[in-house]
Amino acid sequence: MRLFIAEKPSLAQAIAHGLGHMSKRNGYIECGNDIVTWCFGHILQQYDPEDYDKNLHAWRLEDLPIIPEHWKNKVSSSAKEQYEVIKSLVAKADCIVNAGDPDREGQLLVDEVLNQLGVLNQKPIQRILLNALDEKSVKTALADIRDNRDFVGLRNSALARQRADWLIGMNLTRMYTIRSQKAGYTGTISVGRVQTPTTALVVRRELEIRNFKPKDYYLLQVDWAHPNGVISTTWKPQEQAEGQDEEGRLIKRDPAEQLAEEIRQETGVVESVEQKKGQSQPKLPYSLSSLQIDAGKIYGYSPQEVLDTQQSLYEKKLTTYPRSDCDYLPTNQLADVPLVLKSLRALTDDLAQMVENADPALRSRAWNDKKISAHHAIIPTTITPEWDRLNEREQNLYTLVAKAYLAQFYPPQTFLSTKIQIRCAGESFHVSGKVILDDGWKQLYHGSLEEKEGDDHPETKLPAVKQGDAVSCQESRIQTRTTKPPARYNASTLLKAMKEIGKYVKDASLKATLKDCSGIGTEATRAGIIETIQKRGFVSVTRQKNLIPTEKGYLLLRILSDSITYPDITARWEQSLDAISRKEMRLQDFFQEQSRFVQQLLEEAKSCEIPPPKDVVRCPKCSSPMMRRWTTKNGKKSYFWGCSKYPECKTTLPDRNGKPVFEELGKYRPKKKQSKTDAGSFHYKKPTE
């Protein structure tokens, strides 16, 4: 019997349809001699510290660092029944097929279950890679099942990332939570390799805005008379000219006024005319991040809304795998082009016209097998949607995906760009123009919301001139401009920054690595990370949907080491993870490296100064910060306030609606056992990325 273990039920259902002869059972599907079962994402969880040692339930500085000698997993409480189903089927199987999603996490998700069951190296195990759930894609994948051993490096890289994140999160979260609570803060200071640099992006941007000092600068614009028309130019001061700031902006008005007066008396000459034909290649099909960025810009959808909607379209078999980090297509997908175009033609009138104008024989740069890893760009499948049954968000995102796919069958946009330089009174005046020769793929977006949100420069026609032509000043004007601070992040622009995180590294030599690994986080986790830093109180959302730091967010950047607030750590990890996936680095060596790194970060954390919060509650006896703690009596939780210098100072106060009651000083004293921990009172939550 051959057993397929899918990552989720929808994937299992698609595989079963591809195999045929389906007969549903409790927790699995029989398909002749094949059986298909499923997980619910990660049905195994890593041990928490207290699972290794019950004494670690209390958070104490003296217990750090916590570094497991033997890593262990436990079955999620919500998946125990399904785990037992998988366990019984694995025992009977002659061959097992890992049907996790086609990426690093998908490989680990199924392999870790097989390892937990003790069969990972005991039975024949194969691997199926599915990028879409339509019947044709499934049958193609079933005909190309691989040996699971080919993906050991991929699994180990996911395992290395998972465990290293655990070390960072568990140790630093405890360290900074304990220390910050002693300074008077409440709650958990969660630290993570991805969430912390992401929070830092928002904090640093806000600090830029707060510290920004607007400056006026001036532009001298001159209209020159020529027999063929007016040439509108802008003065470009020489590099060494007086009155400029460090970025070459003119911050003194006098030089512009003097030059404006001078050129009225002189004749100018066309010093150079440069014309070039250019092309704008069709935009690539979407990865998840690029789709989230465009959908946020065009429709205001949050990254999580886009991911959820794409997951829905994927499960309806209308688009391909939604968590793709790739924006290229394999050449074997060319065989499906006629069927996909036929499907799109049957939808809206707009899409039908776009298909009509497409040329299926064209081959854009998107068709590149060398750019494909575990999955390819998000594109429509060959199945025609029942349009009226899709909600508005599904229709909008499907249309975005369809247009990006159709763009691959349109020619490049071609244009003629012209640069004119005029010389007068020893100074240079410049203008650039652009004339569209052929719209090409850009015609797909004419009059659409996408075009309005685009970044293209408008078409600017210039009169025909040649080098040496004489011109005279017709009009000059000095415009006053004011520098503007950078814009605040919203969910979409923050996601873009995460994807382009190489721009924000401290060590410039790591920029290339972060570009190659497509930023911090994964396509599947970035939206969740942005929501996590909101839920954990590091950032809040304004009415305009901008993200701004909270006091807790500012604190995070102030007390944490640059080693964890900058994304450089991810770049260094990716270099190691890539080596692990190629089997050029051992897991053990990577863990030893990370263990040393965690110990270094903990040492730095011990010496950092933590300022008290603005609303700190001071102990009425010793003036140390007080902490809100909790205890249980008869199964009910009750709160009180205790001095952070316990046991040196044992002052306590009752709690009323989250505030201490000073009038009843000392009335409530919990048993000594209840106040054993230095950490104060908080729910323990396992940190994620």
mmCIF file of N, CA, C and O in Angstrom, residues 7 49 75 77 85 106 115 124 149 152 186 270 296 327 393 414 434 437 456 482 538 574 580 600 621 624 674:
data_model
loop_
_atom_site.group_PDB
_atom_site.id
_atom_site.type_symbol
_atom_site.label_atom_id
_atom_site.label_comp_id
_atom_site.label_asym_id
_atom_site.label_seq_id
_atom_site.Cartn_x
_atom_site.Cartn_y
_atom_site.Cartn_z
ATOM 1 N N GLU A 7 -0.136 18.077 3.121
ATOM 2 C CA GLU A 7 0.042 19.118 4.142
ATOM 3 C C GLU A 7 -1.285 19.562 4.731
ATOM 4 O O GLU A 7 -1.369 19.917 5.890
ATOM 5 N N PRO A 49 10.092 25.263 26.843
ATOM 6 C CA PRO A 49 11.114 25.007 27.865
ATOM 7 C C PRO A 49 10.612 24.148 29.024
ATOM 8 O O PRO A 49 11.315 23.241 29.483
ATOM 9 N N VAL A 75 2.707 16.487 19.938
ATOM 10 C CA VAL A 75 1.543 16.573 19.059
ATOM 11 C C VAL A 75 0.646 17.703 19.535
ATOM 12 O O VAL A 75 0.341 17.817 20.724
ATOM 13 N N SER A 77 -2.492 19.706 20.520
ATOM 14 C CA SER A 77 -3.708 19.202 21.174
ATOM 15 C C SER A 77 -4.889 19.141 20.217
ATOM 16 O O SER A 77 -5.776 18.301 20.357
ATOM 17 N N VAL A 85 -4.533 8.728 13.281
ATOM 18 C CA VAL A 85 -4.907 8.166 11.977
ATOM 19 C C VAL A 85 -3.652 7.976 11.125
ATOM 20 O O VAL A 85 -3.431 6.909 10.533
ATOM 21 N N GLY A 106 7.183 23.047 3.824
ATOM 22 C CA GLY A 106 6.361 21.904 3.441
ATOM 23 C C GLY A 106 7.129 20.597 3.530
ATOM 24 O O GLY A 106 6.580 19.558 3.902
ATOM 25 N N ASN A 115 9.507 11.326 11.131
ATOM 26 C CA ASN A 115 10.592 11.161 12.093
ATOM 27 C C ASN A 115 10.038 10.863 13.487
ATOM 28 O O ASN A 115 10.564 10.009 14.210
ATOM 29 N N PRO A 124 10.610 3.059 2.430
ATOM 30 C CA PRO A 124 10.800 3.850 1.203
ATOM 31 C C PRO A 124 9.906 5.096 1.250
ATOM 32 O O PRO A 124 8.702 4.992 1.490
ATOM 33 N N ARG A 149 14.836 11.448 -0.469
ATOM 34 C CA ARG A 149 16.209 11.684 -0.014
ATOM 35 C C ARG A 149 16.865 12.842 -0.756
ATOM 36 O O ARG A 149 17.818 13.440 -0.262
ATOM 37 N N VAL A 152 16.689 16.068 1.482
ATOM 38 C CA VAL A 152 17.184 16.062 2.864
ATOM 39 C C VAL A 152 17.782 17.415 3.233
ATOM 40 O O VAL A 152 17.552 17.956 4.319
ATOM 41 N N THR A 186 4.907 46.134 32.145
ATOM 42 C CA THR A 186 4.092 44.938 32.306
ATOM 43 C C THR A 186 4.051 44.180 30.984
ATOM 44 O O THR A 186 4.316 44.728 29.920
ATOM 45 N N VAL A 270 21.663 75.098 -28.161
ATOM 46 C CA VAL A 270 21.413 73.680 -27.877
ATOM 47 C C VAL A 270 22.762 72.973 -27.887
ATOM 48 O O VAL A 270 23.381 72.815 -28.953
ATOM 49 N N GLY A 296 -2.368 45.939 -2.194
ATOM 50 C CA GLY A 296 -2.449 46.938 -1.136
ATOM 51 C C GLY A 296 -2.473 48.339 -1.713
ATOM 52 O O GLY A 296 -3.223 49.210 -1.265
ATOM 53 N N ASP A 327 8.643 34.596 -9.349
ATOM 54 C CA ASP A 327 7.822 35.299 -10.337
ATOM 55 C C ASP A 327 8.205 34.900 -11.766
ATOM 56 O O ASP A 327 8.076 35.694 -12.698
ATOM 57 N N ARG A 393 -13.428 40.605 -3.735
ATOM 58 C CA ARG A 393 -11.988 40.514 -3.521
ATOM 59 C C ARG A 393 -11.391 39.401 -4.381
ATOM 60 O O ARG A 393 -10.313 39.562 -4.970
ATOM 61 N N THR A 414 7.344 50.166 -26.434
ATOM 62 C CA THR A 414 8.517 50.835 -27.008
ATOM 63 C C THR A 414 8.298 52.347 -26.957
ATOM 64 O O THR A 414 7.169 52.834 -27.082
ATOM 65 N N LYS A 434 9.631 61.941 -23.389
ATOM 66 C CA LYS A 434 9.389 60.537 -23.733
ATOM 67 C C LYS A 434 8.155 60.462 -24.629
ATOM 68 O O LYS A 434 7.111 61.042 -24.303
ATOM 69 N N LEU A 437 5.966 54.897 -28.664
ATOM 70 C CA LEU A 437 5.866 54.436 -30.052
ATOM 71 C C LEU A 437 4.867 53.304 -30.191
ATOM 72 O O LEU A 437 4.128 53.235 -31.174
ATOM 73 N N ASP A 456 4.848 54.970 -13.817
ATOM 74 C CA ASP A 456 5.419 55.406 -15.088
ATOM 75 C C ASP A 456 5.404 56.920 -15.214
ATOM 76 O O ASP A 456 4.476 57.598 -14.765
ATOM 77 N N THR A 482 9.767 72.439 -0.805
ATOM 78 C CA THR A 482 10.113 72.102 0.580
ATOM 79 C C THR A 482 10.359 70.610 0.685
ATOM 80 O O THR A 482 9.559 69.801 0.170
ATOM 81 N N PHE A 538 3.675 46.352 19.784
ATOM 82 C CA PHE A 538 4.863 47.108 19.383
ATOM 83 C C PHE A 538 4.509 48.253 18.430
ATOM 84 O O PHE A 538 5.197 49.260 18.385
ATOM 85 N N GLU A 574 20.911 32.921 6.205
ATOM 86 C CA GLU A 574 20.592 32.404 4.881
ATOM 87 C C GLU A 574 21.823 31.830 4.199
ATOM 88 O O GLU A 574 21.740 30.852 3.464
ATOM 89 N N ILE A 580 23.532 24.406 4.170
ATOM 90 C CA ILE A 580 22.916 23.176 4.707
ATOM 91 C C ILE A 580 22.082 22.498 3.636
ATOM 92 O O ILE A 580 22.131 21.268 3.470
ATOM 93 N N GLN A 600 26.038 35.318 23.484
ATOM 94 C CA GLN A 600 26.577 36.658 23.300
ATOM 95 C C GLN A 600 25.478 37.707 23.469
ATOM 96 O O GLN A 600 25.667 38.732 24.139
ATOM 97 N N LYS A 621 7.541 52.274 49.614
ATOM 98 C CA LYS A 621 8.546 52.101 50.672
ATOM 99 C C LYS A 621 9.969 52.331 50.173
ATOM 100 O O LYS A 621 10.766 52.985 50.832
ATOM 101 N N SER A 624 11.275 51.628 44.231
ATOM 102 C CA SER A 624 11.548 50.781 43.065
ATOM 103 C C SER A 624 10.254 50.587 42.267
ATOM 104 O O SER A 624 9.158 50.735 42.809
ATOM 105 N N GLN A 674 4.213 31.957 45.746
ATOM 106 C CA GLN A 674 3.587 32.556 44.583
ATOM 107 C C GLN A 674 4.474 33.610 43.921
ATOM 108 O O GLN A 674 4.345 33.892 42.756
#
